[in-house]
PDB file of C-alpha atoms in Angstrom:
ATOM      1  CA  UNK D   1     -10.228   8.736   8.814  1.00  0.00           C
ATOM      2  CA  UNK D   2      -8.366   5.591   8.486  1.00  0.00           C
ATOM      3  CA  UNK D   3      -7.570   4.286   5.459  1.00  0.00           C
ATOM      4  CA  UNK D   4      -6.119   0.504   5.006  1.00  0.00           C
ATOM      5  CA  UNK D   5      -5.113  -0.756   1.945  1.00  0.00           C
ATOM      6  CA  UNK D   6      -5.482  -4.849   1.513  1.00  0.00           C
ATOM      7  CA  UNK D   7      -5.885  -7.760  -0.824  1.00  0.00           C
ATOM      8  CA  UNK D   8      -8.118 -10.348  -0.732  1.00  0.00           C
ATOM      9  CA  UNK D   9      -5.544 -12.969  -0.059  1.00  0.00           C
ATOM     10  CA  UNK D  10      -3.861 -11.343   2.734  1.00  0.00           C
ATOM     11  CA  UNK D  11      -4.133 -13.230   6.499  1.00  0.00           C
ATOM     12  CA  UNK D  12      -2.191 -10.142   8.026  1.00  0.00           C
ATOM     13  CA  UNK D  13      -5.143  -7.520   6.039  1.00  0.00           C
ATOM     14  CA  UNK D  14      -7.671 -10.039   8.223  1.00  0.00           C
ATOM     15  CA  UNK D  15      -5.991  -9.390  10.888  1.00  0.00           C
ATOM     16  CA  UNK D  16      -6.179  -5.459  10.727  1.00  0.00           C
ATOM     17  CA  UNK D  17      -9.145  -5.589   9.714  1.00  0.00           C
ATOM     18  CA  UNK D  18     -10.397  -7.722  13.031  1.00  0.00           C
ATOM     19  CA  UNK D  19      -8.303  -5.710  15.196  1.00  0.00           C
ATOM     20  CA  UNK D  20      -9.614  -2.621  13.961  1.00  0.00           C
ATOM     21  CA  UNK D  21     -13.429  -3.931  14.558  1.00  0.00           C
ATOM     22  CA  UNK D  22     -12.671  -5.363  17.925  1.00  0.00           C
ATOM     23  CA  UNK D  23     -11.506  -1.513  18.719  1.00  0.00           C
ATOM     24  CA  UNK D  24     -14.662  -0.280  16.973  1.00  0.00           C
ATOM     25  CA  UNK D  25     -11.962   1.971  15.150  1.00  0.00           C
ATOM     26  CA  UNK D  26     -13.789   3.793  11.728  1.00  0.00           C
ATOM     27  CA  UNK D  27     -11.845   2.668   8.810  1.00  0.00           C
ATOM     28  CA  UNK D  28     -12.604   2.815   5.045  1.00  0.00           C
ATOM     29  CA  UNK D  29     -11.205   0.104   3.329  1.00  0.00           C
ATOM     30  CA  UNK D  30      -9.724  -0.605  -0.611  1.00  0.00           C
ATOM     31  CA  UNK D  31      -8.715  -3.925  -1.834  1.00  0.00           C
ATOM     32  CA  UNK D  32      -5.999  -3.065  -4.149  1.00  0.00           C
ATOM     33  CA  UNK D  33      -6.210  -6.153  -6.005  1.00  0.00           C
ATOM     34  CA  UNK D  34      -9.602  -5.477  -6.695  1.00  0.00           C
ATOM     35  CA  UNK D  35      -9.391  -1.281  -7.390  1.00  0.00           C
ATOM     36  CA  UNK D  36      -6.571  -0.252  -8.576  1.00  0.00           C
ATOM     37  CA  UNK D  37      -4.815   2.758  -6.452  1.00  0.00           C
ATOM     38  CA  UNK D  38      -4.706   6.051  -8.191  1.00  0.00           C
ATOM     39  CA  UNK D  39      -1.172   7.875  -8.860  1.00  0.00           C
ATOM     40  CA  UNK D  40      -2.422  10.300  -6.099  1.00  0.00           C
ATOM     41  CA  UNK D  41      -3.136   7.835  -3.482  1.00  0.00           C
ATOM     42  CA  UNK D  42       0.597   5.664  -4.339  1.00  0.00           C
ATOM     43  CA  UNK D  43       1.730   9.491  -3.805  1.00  0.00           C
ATOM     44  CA  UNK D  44       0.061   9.738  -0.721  1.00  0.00           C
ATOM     45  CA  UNK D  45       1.721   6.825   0.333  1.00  0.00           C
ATOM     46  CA  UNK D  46       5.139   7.592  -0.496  1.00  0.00           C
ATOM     47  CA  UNK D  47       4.824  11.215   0.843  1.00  0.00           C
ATOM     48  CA  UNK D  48       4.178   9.181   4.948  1.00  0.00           C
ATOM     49  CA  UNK D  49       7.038   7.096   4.404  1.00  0.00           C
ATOM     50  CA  UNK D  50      10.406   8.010   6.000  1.00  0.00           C
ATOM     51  CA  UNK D  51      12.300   4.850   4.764  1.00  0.00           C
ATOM     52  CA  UNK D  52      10.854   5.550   0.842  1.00  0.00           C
ATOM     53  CA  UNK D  53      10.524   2.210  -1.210  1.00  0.00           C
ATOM     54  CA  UNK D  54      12.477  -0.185   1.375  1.00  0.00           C
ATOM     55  CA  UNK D  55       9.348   0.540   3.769  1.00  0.00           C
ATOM     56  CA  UNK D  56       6.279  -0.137   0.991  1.00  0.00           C
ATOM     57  CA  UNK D  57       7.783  -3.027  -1.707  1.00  0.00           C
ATOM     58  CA  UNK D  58       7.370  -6.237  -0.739  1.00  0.00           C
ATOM     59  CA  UNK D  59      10.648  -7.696  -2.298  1.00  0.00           C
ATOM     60  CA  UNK D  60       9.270 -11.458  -1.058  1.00  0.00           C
ATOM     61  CA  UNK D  61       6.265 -11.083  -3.675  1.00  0.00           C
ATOM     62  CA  UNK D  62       5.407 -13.086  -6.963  1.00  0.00           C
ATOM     63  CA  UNK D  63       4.807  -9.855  -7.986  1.00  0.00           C
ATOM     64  CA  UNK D  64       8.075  -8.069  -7.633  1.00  0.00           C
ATOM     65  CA  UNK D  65      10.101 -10.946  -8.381  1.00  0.00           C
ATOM     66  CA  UNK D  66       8.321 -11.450 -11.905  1.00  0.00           C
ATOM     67  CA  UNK D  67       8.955  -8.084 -12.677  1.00  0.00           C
ATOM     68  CA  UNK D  68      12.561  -8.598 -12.362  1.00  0.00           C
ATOM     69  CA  UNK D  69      13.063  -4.621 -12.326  1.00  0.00           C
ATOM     70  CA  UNK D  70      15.994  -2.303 -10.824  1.00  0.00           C
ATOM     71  CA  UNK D  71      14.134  -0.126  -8.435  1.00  0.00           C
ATOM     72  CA  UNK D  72      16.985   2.003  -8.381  1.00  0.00           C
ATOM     73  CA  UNK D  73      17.155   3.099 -11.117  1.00  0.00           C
ATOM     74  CA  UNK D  74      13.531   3.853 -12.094  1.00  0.00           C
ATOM     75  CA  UNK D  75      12.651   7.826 -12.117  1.00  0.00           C
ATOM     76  CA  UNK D  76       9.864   8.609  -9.025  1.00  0.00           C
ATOM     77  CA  UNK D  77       7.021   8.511 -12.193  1.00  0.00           C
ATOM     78  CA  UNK D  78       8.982   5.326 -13.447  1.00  0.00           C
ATOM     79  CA  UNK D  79       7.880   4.185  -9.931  1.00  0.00           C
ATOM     80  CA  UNK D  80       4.804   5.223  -9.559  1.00  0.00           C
ATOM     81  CA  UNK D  81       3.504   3.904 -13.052  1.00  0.00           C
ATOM     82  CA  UNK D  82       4.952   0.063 -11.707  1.00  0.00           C
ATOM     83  CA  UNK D  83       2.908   0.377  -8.826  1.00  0.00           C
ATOM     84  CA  UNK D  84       0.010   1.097 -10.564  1.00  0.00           C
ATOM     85  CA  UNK D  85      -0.013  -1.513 -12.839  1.00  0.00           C
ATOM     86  CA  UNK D  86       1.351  -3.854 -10.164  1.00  0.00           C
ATOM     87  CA  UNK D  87      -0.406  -3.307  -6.942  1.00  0.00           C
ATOM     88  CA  UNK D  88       1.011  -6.437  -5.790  1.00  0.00           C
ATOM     89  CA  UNK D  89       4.369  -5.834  -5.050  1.00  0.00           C
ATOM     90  CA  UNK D  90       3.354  -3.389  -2.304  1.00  0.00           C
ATOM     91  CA  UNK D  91       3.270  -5.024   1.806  1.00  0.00           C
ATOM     92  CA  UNK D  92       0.018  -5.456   2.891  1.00  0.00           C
ATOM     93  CA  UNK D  93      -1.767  -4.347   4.813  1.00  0.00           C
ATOM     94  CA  UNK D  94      -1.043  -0.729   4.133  1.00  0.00           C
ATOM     95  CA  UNK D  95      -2.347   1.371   7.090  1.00  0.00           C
ATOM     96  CA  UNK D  96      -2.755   5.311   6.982  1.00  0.00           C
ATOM     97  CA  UNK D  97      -4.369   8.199   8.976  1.00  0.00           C
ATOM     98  CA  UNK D  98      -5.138  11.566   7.306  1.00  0.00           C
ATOM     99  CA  UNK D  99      -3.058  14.145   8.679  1.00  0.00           C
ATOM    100  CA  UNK D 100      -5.472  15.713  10.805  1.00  0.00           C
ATOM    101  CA  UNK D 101      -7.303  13.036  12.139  1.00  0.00           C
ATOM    102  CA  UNK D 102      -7.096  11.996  15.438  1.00  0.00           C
TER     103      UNK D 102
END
């Protein structure tokens, strides 16, 4: 199963979202902004990216520039805990495949 994280706001989430349709390609959807992720799902995350933080924060955002926070220094829970309370500062859309699916 696919899984695509958006926000409501997001032209490039529409855009996924219509390309996946126009493909007829099963996804399950989760507006971030809406329902907050879980730690194991920002884990999740984190766990399919080779490039770590550079390849998930939006450094652009409102959110990530209000927070005005080091990234490097913050502990992986540090990190985690952020995200979790500030769902925003991730890029959208967020597009992931179970391992196992095919």
């Amino acid at each position: 199963m696919i899984h695509l994280y958006t926000s409501s706001s997001c032209a490039s989430c529409r855009k996924a979202k219509a390309w996946l349709d126009k493909h007829q390609i099963v996804y399950k959807e989760k507006n971030i902004s809406a329902e907050k992720l879980t730690i194991d799902e920002i884990k999740n995350i984190f766990r399919l990216t080779e490039d770590g933080t550079d390849e998930i924060i939006s450094t652009t955002s409102k959110a990530f520039q209000k927070l005005n926070v080091d990234f490097d220094s913050l502990s992986v829970q540090e990190l985690y805990k952020i995200i979790k309370i500030n769902p925003g500062i991730l890029r959208k859309p967020l597009l992931m495949m179970n391992p196992g699916c095919k």
